[in-house]
Amino acid sequence: MANVTFASITKQFGTVKAVDDVSFELADGEFVCLLGPSGCGKTTTLRMIAGLEQPTSGRISIGGEDVTDAKPKERDIGMVFQDYALFPHMTIEANIAYPLKVRGVGARERAARAAEVAASLQIDQLLARRPGQISGGQQQRTSLARAVVHKPRVYLFDEPLSNLDAKLRLEARSFLKHLQRELGVTSIYVTHDQAEAMALADRVAVMDKGRIVQIGPPLEVYHRPATTFVANFLGSPPMNLLPVRLEGDAFHAGPLRVDARGFADRLRGVAEGSELTLGLRPEHLRLGGEGDEWTVPGHVYAVEPLGPESLVTLRVGEGLVTARLFGDEAPQVTGDARFAFDPKNLHLFGADGRRIQVP
Ligand code: ATP
C-alpha cells in the first residue's frame, strides 16, 4: 500500500510561509494534481514529500509509515522535476535504465525496458546520444522515461511537460494517463496548466498562497468551484466573473440588470445592497435576442474563429464577457449584441468570494 498522508504541514522560509497548514490524503494508486499559480507552494509541497525539504511542522507518511525524518532514498519515490538532472556522461539509454541498474535488473531486460519506454515517449532514436547532444524537450522526456521505467511506491511530477511543444505535450499527457491506468502508482503531479490537471487527475487540489482552496474530482471542482479564485483558474477561457450589487429583485452593474427572482433559495440570508459576483462559463452562453429572459447585453469586442468553435467577446460595462460558441462557422456579429443563458448555469459568489450554495 502506498497511500500518502500530509498532516497539518507548514513550511516557512524566513518570513515567507510557502505552505500553510496543508492536510490531504491520497489513496493507494490515486493520481492527485496540485494546481495553482506561480509561487503558491506546489513545488515546496512536492519537495517535502520527496524528502528534499524538511517541513517546519506537521507529519508526512507513505504507506502508513511516518517518513517525515526519512532520507529521500529511503522513501522509494520516482521523481521528475523541472531541472532534469540527467547524468551527463551516460548515454540516454543508460540514463533511462539507471533506476533498474541500481535495483539489480540484468542488462538485457534493462535495455528492453528502456527501449520500450523511450518508444512511448518518441525518444527511441536518441538512445545512443548523451544529454548534451539532445534538446531541452528531449531531455525532459528522458527524465520522464527514467522516472517511469520502474515502479516505485509513489511518483512525484513537477511540471514534467513544461518544455514540450503543444503537440508533444498532448501526446506525453496521453502517455501519462495510459501509464497511470496501467501501473496504478500513487502520483502527485504539480502543474499550473488547468487542462493538464483536469485530464490527468483523479482529484485536483487547487492551491493559493500556500493553502489548498479546494480538492475534489476534476469535474466537481470545474462545475462547483468553491471560490471565485478556483472558478477563474479552471476552464479555457475561464469563467466570466461579473461584480454586481443585489438591489430589489435584480443584480445590477451599470447598465446590466439580471433578474434575481429565480434565485430565492440561494439568496436567502443575503442582504439587500450586497456586493456579489455572478459567474458564467463561456460554454453556457449563446447569442441571444430580445425574446430571451436571461441575458448579458454588451458591445462586440472580438470574434475569434478556432475551427470547431468560436470565441465571441462582448464589452459589458467596464469588463469583458466571453462566450464559446460551437459550430464550424464563426458568427457574423458586430455592434450591440447580447448573450443569453439558462439561469441554472449561473454561479453566485458572496462578497468574500465564496460560492453561495443552496442551504
Ligand atoms: P512555480 O509554479 O513558480 O514553480 P510554486 O507554486 O511551485 O511556484 P514554490 O516554489 O513552492 O511555488 O514557492 C512557494 C513560495 O516559497 C514562493 O513565495 C517562493 O518564493 C518561496 N520559496 C520557495 N523556496 C524557497 C527558498 N528555498 N527560500 C526562500 N523562499 C522560498
Short mmCIF file of C-alpha atoms and ligand atoms in Angstrom, two decimals:
data_model
loop_
_atom_site.label_atom_id
_atom_site.label_comp_id
_atom_site.label_asym_id
_atom_site.label_seq_id
_atom_site.Cartn_x
_atom_site.Cartn_y
_atom_site.Cartn_z
CA MET A 1 0.00 0.00 0.00
CA ALA A 2 1.28 3.46 -0.83
CA ASN A 3 -1.27 5.90 0.47
CA VAL A 4 0.28 9.29 1.24
CA THR A 5 -0.78 11.41 4.21
CA PHE A 6 0.14 15.02 4.62
CA ALA A 7 -0.96 16.18 8.08
CA SER A 8 -1.00 19.91 9.02
CA ILE A 9 2.16 20.65 7.05
CA THR A 10 3.64 24.13 7.26
CA LYS A 11 6.87 25.23 5.61
CA GLN A 12 8.34 28.58 6.48
CA PHE A 13 11.31 30.13 4.66
CA GLY A 14 12.30 33.04 6.94
CA THR A 15 9.22 35.23 6.93
CA VAL A 16 7.64 33.52 3.88
CA LYS A 17 5.04 30.84 4.62
CA ALA A 18 5.43 28.79 1.44
CA VAL A 19 3.00 26.09 2.67
CA ASP A 20 0.45 26.97 5.30
CA ASP A 21 -1.16 24.20 7.35
CA VAL A 22 -1.92 21.87 4.44
CA SER A 23 -3.52 18.47 5.01
CA PHE A 24 -4.56 15.88 2.45
CA GLU A 25 -4.58 12.15 1.98
CA LEU A 26 -4.04 10.19 -1.23
CA ALA A 27 -5.44 6.70 -1.52
CA ASP A 28 -3.17 3.93 -2.83
CA GLY A 29 -2.97 4.31 -6.62
CA GLU A 30 -4.60 7.72 -6.68
CA PHE A 31 -3.40 10.50 -9.01
CA VAL A 32 -3.69 13.99 -7.49
CA CYS A 33 -2.73 17.20 -9.30
CA LEU A 34 -1.63 20.25 -7.35
CA LEU A 35 -2.80 23.18 -9.45
CA GLY A 36 -2.13 26.83 -8.78
CA PRO A 37 -0.33 30.00 -9.88
CA SER A 38 3.41 30.58 -9.63
CA GLY A 39 4.60 30.82 -6.03
CA CYS A 40 1.55 29.19 -4.39
CA GLY A 41 3.65 26.44 -2.77
CA LYS A 42 3.25 23.49 -5.18
CA THR A 43 6.93 22.66 -5.61
CA THR A 44 7.67 23.09 -1.91
CA THR A 45 4.87 20.60 -1.12
CA LEU A 46 6.35 18.09 -3.55
CA ARG A 47 9.89 18.58 -2.27
CA MET A 48 8.73 17.83 1.27
CA ILE A 49 7.16 14.55 0.13
CA ALA A 50 10.42 13.68 -1.67
CA GLY A 51 12.43 14.48 1.47
CA LEU A 52 14.37 17.29 -0.22
CA GLU A 53 12.86 19.85 2.15
CA GLN A 54 12.03 19.43 5.84
CA PRO A 55 8.58 20.70 7.00
CA THR A 56 8.62 23.37 9.71
CA SER A 57 5.75 21.49 11.35
CA GLY A 58 3.42 18.59 10.58
CA ARG A 59 3.94 14.94 9.60
CA ILE A 60 4.16 13.05 6.28
CA SER A 61 3.56 9.35 5.92
CA ILE A 62 3.76 6.93 2.99
CA GLY A 63 2.09 3.54 3.20
CA GLY A 64 1.21 4.19 6.83
CA GLU A 65 4.87 4.71 7.75
CA ASP A 66 5.96 8.13 9.09
CA VAL A 67 8.66 9.36 6.69
CA THR A 68 8.92 12.95 7.94
CA ASP A 69 12.52 12.40 9.03
CA ALA A 70 13.45 9.74 6.44
CA LYS A 71 16.12 10.43 3.81
CA PRO A 72 14.97 10.81 0.17
CA LYS A 73 16.41 7.46 -0.90
CA GLU A 74 14.59 5.66 1.91
CA ARG A 75 11.22 6.76 0.55
CA ASP A 76 11.11 4.74 -2.74
CA ILE A 77 9.87 7.64 -4.82
CA GLY A 78 10.18 8.24 -8.58
CA MET A 79 10.69 11.93 -9.31
CA VAL A 80 10.54 14.14 -12.38
CA PHE A 81 11.47 17.71 -11.64
CA GLN A 82 11.72 20.78 -13.82
CA ASP A 83 15.51 20.51 -13.91
CA TYR A 84 16.06 17.14 -15.49
CA ALA A 85 19.20 16.19 -13.51
CA LEU A 86 20.37 13.70 -16.13
CA PHE A 87 23.83 12.12 -15.82
CA PRO A 88 25.83 13.99 -18.50
CA HIS A 89 28.46 11.27 -19.03
CA MET A 90 25.91 8.49 -19.60
CA THR A 91 24.00 7.71 -22.80
CA ILE A 92 20.26 8.37 -22.92
CA GLU A 93 19.71 4.63 -22.69
CA ALA A 94 21.88 4.34 -19.58
CA ASN A 95 20.15 7.33 -18.03
CA ILE A 96 16.72 5.80 -18.58
CA ALA A 97 17.81 2.37 -17.36
CA TYR A 98 19.64 3.71 -14.30
CA PRO A 99 16.85 3.03 -11.74
CA LEU A 100 16.74 -0.57 -12.98
CA LYS A 101 20.52 -0.93 -12.71
CA VAL A 102 20.61 0.19 -9.08
CA ARG A 103 17.88 -2.38 -8.39
CA GLY A 104 19.97 -5.18 -9.89
CA VAL A 105 17.94 -5.77 -13.07
CA GLY A 106 20.00 -7.59 -15.75
CA ALA A 107 21.46 -5.79 -18.79
CA ARG A 108 19.21 -7.40 -21.39
CA GLU A 109 15.99 -6.58 -19.53
CA ARG A 110 17.25 -3.06 -18.80
CA ALA A 111 17.83 -2.43 -22.50
CA ALA A 112 14.42 -3.83 -23.43
CA ARG A 113 12.54 -1.79 -20.82
CA ALA A 114 14.46 1.41 -21.67
CA ALA A 115 13.72 0.94 -25.38
CA GLU A 116 10.03 0.35 -24.70
CA VAL A 117 9.57 3.48 -22.54
CA ALA A 118 11.72 5.54 -24.93
CA ALA A 119 9.50 4.49 -27.85
CA SER A 120 6.35 5.56 -25.96
CA LEU A 121 7.89 8.99 -25.49
CA GLN A 122 9.36 9.16 -29.01
CA ILE A 123 13.00 9.35 -27.96
CA ASP A 124 13.99 5.87 -29.12
CA GLN A 125 16.13 7.37 -31.92
CA LEU A 126 18.31 9.08 -29.32
CA LEU A 127 19.31 6.20 -27.06
CA ALA A 128 23.00 6.26 -28.04
CA ARG A 129 23.44 10.02 -27.51
CA ARG A 130 24.38 11.90 -24.34
CA PRO A 131 22.22 14.57 -22.64
CA GLY A 132 24.38 17.40 -24.06
CA GLN A 133 23.52 16.23 -27.58
CA ILE A 134 19.71 16.43 -27.32
CA SER A 135 17.21 19.29 -27.00
CA GLY A 136 15.58 20.54 -23.79
CA GLY A 137 12.27 18.89 -24.64
CA GLN A 138 14.06 15.61 -25.37
CA GLN A 139 15.93 15.88 -22.07
CA GLN A 140 12.62 16.39 -20.30
CA ARG A 141 11.20 13.25 -21.91
CA THR A 142 14.36 11.32 -20.97
CA SER A 143 13.88 12.41 -17.38
CA LEU A 144 10.24 11.30 -17.53
CA ALA A 145 11.25 7.96 -19.07
CA ARG A 146 13.83 7.40 -16.32
CA ALA A 147 11.19 8.01 -13.65
CA VAL A 148 8.59 5.70 -15.12
CA VAL A 149 10.89 2.85 -16.18
CA HIS A 150 10.50 1.27 -12.77
CA LYS A 151 7.58 1.12 -10.37
CA PRO A 152 8.26 2.96 -7.11
CA ARG A 153 5.72 3.39 -4.29
CA VAL A 154 5.00 6.99 -5.30
CA TYR A 155 5.62 9.17 -8.35
CA LEU A 156 6.21 12.89 -7.95
CA PHE A 157 5.97 15.02 -11.07
CA ASP A 158 6.85 18.73 -11.14
CA GLU A 159 5.69 20.27 -14.42
CA PRO A 160 7.19 17.35 -16.38
CA LEU A 161 5.78 18.51 -19.73
CA SER A 162 6.51 22.24 -19.44
CA ASN A 163 9.24 22.31 -22.11
CA LEU A 164 7.37 20.39 -24.78
CA ASP A 165 5.63 21.97 -27.74
CA ALA A 166 1.82 21.76 -27.84
CA LYS A 167 1.59 18.55 -29.90
CA LEU A 168 4.23 16.61 -27.95
CA ARG A 169 2.71 17.85 -24.75
CA LEU A 170 -0.66 16.31 -25.63
CA GLU A 171 1.00 13.04 -26.66
CA ALA A 172 3.04 12.85 -23.45
CA ARG A 173 -0.12 13.63 -21.47
CA SER A 174 -1.95 10.69 -23.07
CA PHE A 175 1.08 8.50 -22.33
CA LEU A 176 0.99 9.51 -18.66
CA LYS A 177 -2.75 8.88 -18.44
CA HIS A 178 -2.29 5.44 -20.03
CA LEU A 179 0.61 4.67 -17.70
CA GLN A 180 -1.41 5.67 -14.68
CA ARG A 181 -4.20 3.24 -15.63
CA GLU A 182 -1.67 0.50 -16.33
CA LEU A 183 0.62 0.85 -13.30
CA GLY A 184 -1.74 2.39 -10.74
CA VAL A 185 1.14 4.05 -8.87
CA THR A 186 0.14 6.74 -6.35
CA SER A 187 1.10 10.03 -8.01
CA ILE A 188 1.32 13.69 -7.14
CA TYR A 189 1.62 15.96 -10.14
CA VAL A 190 2.35 19.68 -10.00
CA THR A 191 1.17 21.92 -12.79
CA HIS A 192 -0.18 25.37 -13.45
CA ASP A 193 -1.90 24.07 -16.60
CA GLN A 194 -5.53 23.52 -15.71
CA ALA A 195 -6.24 21.35 -18.79
CA GLU A 196 -3.40 19.01 -17.80
CA ALA A 197 -4.74 18.77 -14.24
CA MET A 198 -8.30 18.12 -15.46
CA ALA A 199 -7.14 15.48 -17.96
CA LEU A 200 -4.87 13.52 -15.64
CA ALA A 201 -6.14 13.76 -12.09
CA ASP A 202 -8.45 11.59 -10.05
CA ARG A 203 -8.63 14.65 -7.80
CA VAL A 204 -7.41 18.20 -8.32
CA ALA A 205 -6.15 20.26 -5.37
CA VAL A 206 -6.25 23.97 -6.19
CA MET A 207 -3.65 25.94 -4.21
CA ASP A 208 -3.41 29.64 -3.47
CA LYS A 209 -0.90 31.36 -1.17
CA GLY A 210 0.32 28.17 0.47
CA ARG A 211 -3.13 26.72 1.12
CA ILE A 212 -5.41 24.21 -0.58
CA VAL A 213 -8.53 26.17 -1.53
CA GLN A 214 -10.46 23.19 -2.89
CA ILE A 215 -9.79 19.50 -3.50
CA GLY A 216 -12.09 17.18 -5.42
CA PRO A 217 -12.68 15.26 -8.65
CA PRO A 218 -11.88 17.47 -11.68
CA LEU A 219 -15.46 17.83 -12.88
CA GLU A 220 -16.75 18.64 -9.39
CA VAL A 221 -14.13 21.39 -9.00
CA TYR A 222 -14.99 22.61 -12.50
CA HIS A 223 -18.75 22.63 -12.07
CA ARG A 224 -18.91 23.65 -8.40
CA PRO A 225 -15.91 25.91 -7.75
CA ALA A 226 -15.73 26.85 -4.06
CA THR A 227 -14.42 30.37 -4.70
CA THR A 228 -14.00 32.93 -7.48
CA PHE A 229 -10.27 32.11 -7.44
CA VAL A 230 -10.97 28.46 -8.36
CA ALA A 231 -13.67 29.48 -10.88
CA ASN A 232 -11.21 31.78 -12.61
CA PHE A 233 -8.37 29.24 -12.60
CA LEU A 234 -10.20 26.38 -14.34
CA GLY A 235 -11.51 26.46 -17.89
CA SER A 236 -10.13 27.96 -21.07
CA PRO A 237 -11.23 30.67 -21.32
CA PRO A 238 -12.00 30.75 -17.58
CA MET A 239 -15.37 31.51 -16.05
CA ASN A 240 -16.68 35.05 -16.67
CA LEU A 241 -16.99 36.85 -13.35
CA LEU A 242 -19.26 39.89 -13.13
CA PRO A 243 -19.26 42.01 -9.97
CA VAL A 244 -22.85 43.09 -9.23
CA ARG A 245 -24.96 44.58 -6.45
CA LEU A 246 -28.20 42.98 -5.27
CA GLU A 247 -30.91 45.63 -5.44
CA GLY A 248 -34.61 44.80 -5.18
CA ASP A 249 -35.26 41.74 -7.29
CA ALA A 250 -32.30 42.09 -9.63
CA PHE A 251 -28.50 42.02 -9.83
CA HIS A 252 -27.20 45.35 -11.08
CA ALA A 253 -23.87 46.52 -12.55
CA GLY A 254 -24.03 49.77 -14.51
CA PRO A 255 -26.42 49.13 -17.40
CA LEU A 256 -26.52 45.38 -16.66
CA ARG A 257 -29.64 44.14 -14.92
CA VAL A 258 -30.15 40.41 -14.33
CA ASP A 259 -33.42 39.22 -12.83
CA ALA A 260 -32.71 37.67 -9.39
CA ARG A 261 -36.17 36.30 -8.73
CA GLY A 262 -35.23 32.76 -9.75
CA PHE A 263 -32.52 32.60 -7.07
CA ALA A 264 -34.59 32.99 -3.88
CA ASP A 265 -33.14 29.75 -2.46
CA ARG A 266 -29.56 30.85 -2.87
CA LEU A 267 -30.20 34.46 -1.87
CA ARG A 268 -31.88 33.65 1.43
CA GLY A 269 -29.85 35.46 4.08
CA VAL A 270 -28.06 37.69 1.52
CA ALA A 271 -28.74 41.35 2.44
CA GLU A 272 -30.17 43.92 0.04
CA GLY A 273 -27.30 46.01 -1.36
CA SER A 274 -24.76 43.16 -1.05
CA GLU A 275 -21.85 43.15 -3.47
CA LEU A 276 -21.85 39.76 -5.19
CA THR A 277 -20.16 38.11 -8.17
CA LEU A 278 -22.04 36.34 -10.93
CA GLY A 279 -20.17 33.54 -12.69
CA LEU A 280 -20.94 32.22 -16.17
CA ARG A 281 -18.83 29.66 -18.03
CA PRO A 282 -18.17 30.66 -21.69
CA GLU A 283 -19.78 27.44 -22.94
CA HIS A 284 -23.00 28.29 -21.12
CA LEU A 285 -23.53 31.47 -23.12
CA ARG A 286 -25.11 31.73 -26.57
CA LEU A 287 -26.07 34.63 -28.77
CA GLY A 288 -29.48 35.83 -27.61
CA GLY A 289 -32.20 38.19 -28.78
CA GLU A 290 -34.91 40.45 -27.38
CA GLY A 291 -37.10 37.45 -26.59
CA ASP A 292 -34.59 35.88 -24.16
CA GLU A 293 -35.32 36.42 -20.49
CA TRP A 294 -31.79 35.90 -19.08
CA THR A 295 -29.26 37.98 -20.97
CA VAL A 296 -25.99 39.88 -20.70
CA PRO A 297 -26.08 42.79 -23.16
CA GLY A 298 -22.91 44.42 -24.46
CA HIS A 299 -20.92 45.56 -27.47
CA VAL A 300 -18.93 43.17 -29.67
CA TYR A 301 -15.25 43.42 -28.75
CA ALA A 302 -13.73 40.43 -30.64
CA VAL A 303 -14.72 37.35 -32.63
CA GLU A 304 -12.09 34.58 -32.73
CA PRO A 305 -12.78 31.59 -35.02
CA LEU A 306 -11.00 28.46 -33.73
CA GLY A 307 -12.26 25.82 -36.16
CA PRO A 308 -14.94 23.75 -34.43
CA GLU A 309 -15.87 26.67 -32.20
CA SER A 310 -15.52 30.44 -31.93
CA LEU A 311 -14.89 32.78 -29.05
CA VAL A 312 -17.06 35.89 -29.05
CA THR A 313 -16.25 38.59 -26.52
CA LEU A 314 -18.56 41.45 -25.56
CA ARG A 315 -17.61 44.55 -23.66
CA VAL A 316 -20.11 44.71 -20.79
CA GLY A 317 -19.74 47.93 -18.82
CA GLU A 318 -16.09 48.08 -17.73
CA GLY A 319 -15.45 44.37 -18.23
CA LEU A 320 -15.30 41.70 -20.94
CA VAL A 321 -17.53 38.62 -21.20
CA THR A 322 -16.57 35.72 -23.48
CA ALA A 323 -18.78 33.03 -24.98
CA ARG A 324 -17.64 29.75 -26.56
CA LEU A 325 -19.96 29.13 -29.46
CA PHE A 326 -19.83 25.70 -31.07
CA GLY A 327 -20.14 25.28 -34.83
CA ASP A 328 -17.82 25.48 -37.84
CA GLU A 329 -18.96 28.94 -38.91
CA ALA A 330 -17.82 31.99 -36.93
CA PRO A 331 -20.89 34.14 -36.16
CA GLN A 332 -21.10 37.41 -38.07
CA VAL A 333 -21.81 39.79 -35.20
CA THR A 334 -20.87 43.43 -34.80
CA GLY A 335 -22.12 46.37 -32.78
CA ASP A 336 -24.53 45.78 -29.92
CA ALA A 337 -25.28 42.15 -29.07
CA ARG A 338 -26.39 40.07 -26.14
CA PHE A 339 -25.56 36.69 -24.69
CA ALA A 340 -28.36 34.54 -23.33
CA PHE A 341 -28.01 31.89 -20.63
CA ASP A 342 -30.00 29.37 -18.69
CA PRO A 343 -30.31 30.52 -15.04
CA LYS A 344 -29.44 27.03 -13.78
CA ASN A 345 -25.92 27.66 -15.10
CA LEU A 346 -25.42 30.89 -13.16
CA HIS A 347 -22.83 30.66 -10.33
CA LEU A 348 -23.20 33.03 -7.40
CA PHE A 349 -20.36 34.13 -5.12
CA GLY A 350 -20.60 36.29 -1.99
CA ALA A 351 -18.60 39.39 -1.11
CA ASP A 352 -15.90 37.11 0.39
CA GLY A 353 -15.55 35.31 -2.96
CA ARG A 354 -17.09 32.08 -1.63
CA ARG A 355 -19.71 30.14 -3.54
CA ILE A 356 -23.27 30.72 -2.35
CA GLN A 357 -24.86 27.28 -2.07
CA VAL A 358 -28.49 26.37 -1.75
CA PRO A 359 -28.81 25.88 2.03
P1 ATP B 1 6.16 27.82 -9.51
O1 ATP B 1 4.93 27.38 -10.25
O2 ATP B 1 6.62 29.20 -9.91
O3 ATP B 1 7.25 26.80 -9.51
P2 ATP B 1 5.29 27.05 -6.82
O4 ATP B 1 3.81 27.08 -6.62
O5 ATP B 1 5.89 25.73 -7.07
O6 ATP B 1 5.69 28.07 -7.97
P3 ATP B 1 7.11 27.25 -4.58
O7 ATP B 1 8.34 27.05 -5.40
O8 ATP B 1 6.64 26.13 -3.74
O9 ATP B 1 5.90 27.73 -5.53
O10 ATP B 1 7.32 28.55 -3.68
C1 ATP B 1 6.37 28.98 -2.73
C2 ATP B 1 6.88 30.24 -2.04
O11 ATP B 1 8.02 29.94 -1.25
C3 ATP B 1 7.30 31.34 -3.00
O12 ATP B 1 6.93 32.59 -2.44
C4 ATP B 1 8.80 31.19 -3.05
O13 ATP B 1 9.43 32.42 -3.35
C5 ATP B 1 9.13 30.72 -1.65
N1 ATP B 1 10.33 29.86 -1.61
C6 ATP B 1 10.46 28.67 -2.24
N2 ATP B 1 11.68 28.12 -1.95
C7 ATP B 1 12.32 29.00 -1.16
C8 ATP B 1 13.61 29.02 -0.52
N3 ATP B 1 14.47 27.99 -0.64
N4 ATP B 1 13.92 30.09 0.23
C9 ATP B 1 13.05 31.12 0.38
N5 ATP B 1 11.81 31.16 -0.18
C10 ATP B 1 11.45 30.12 -0.94
#
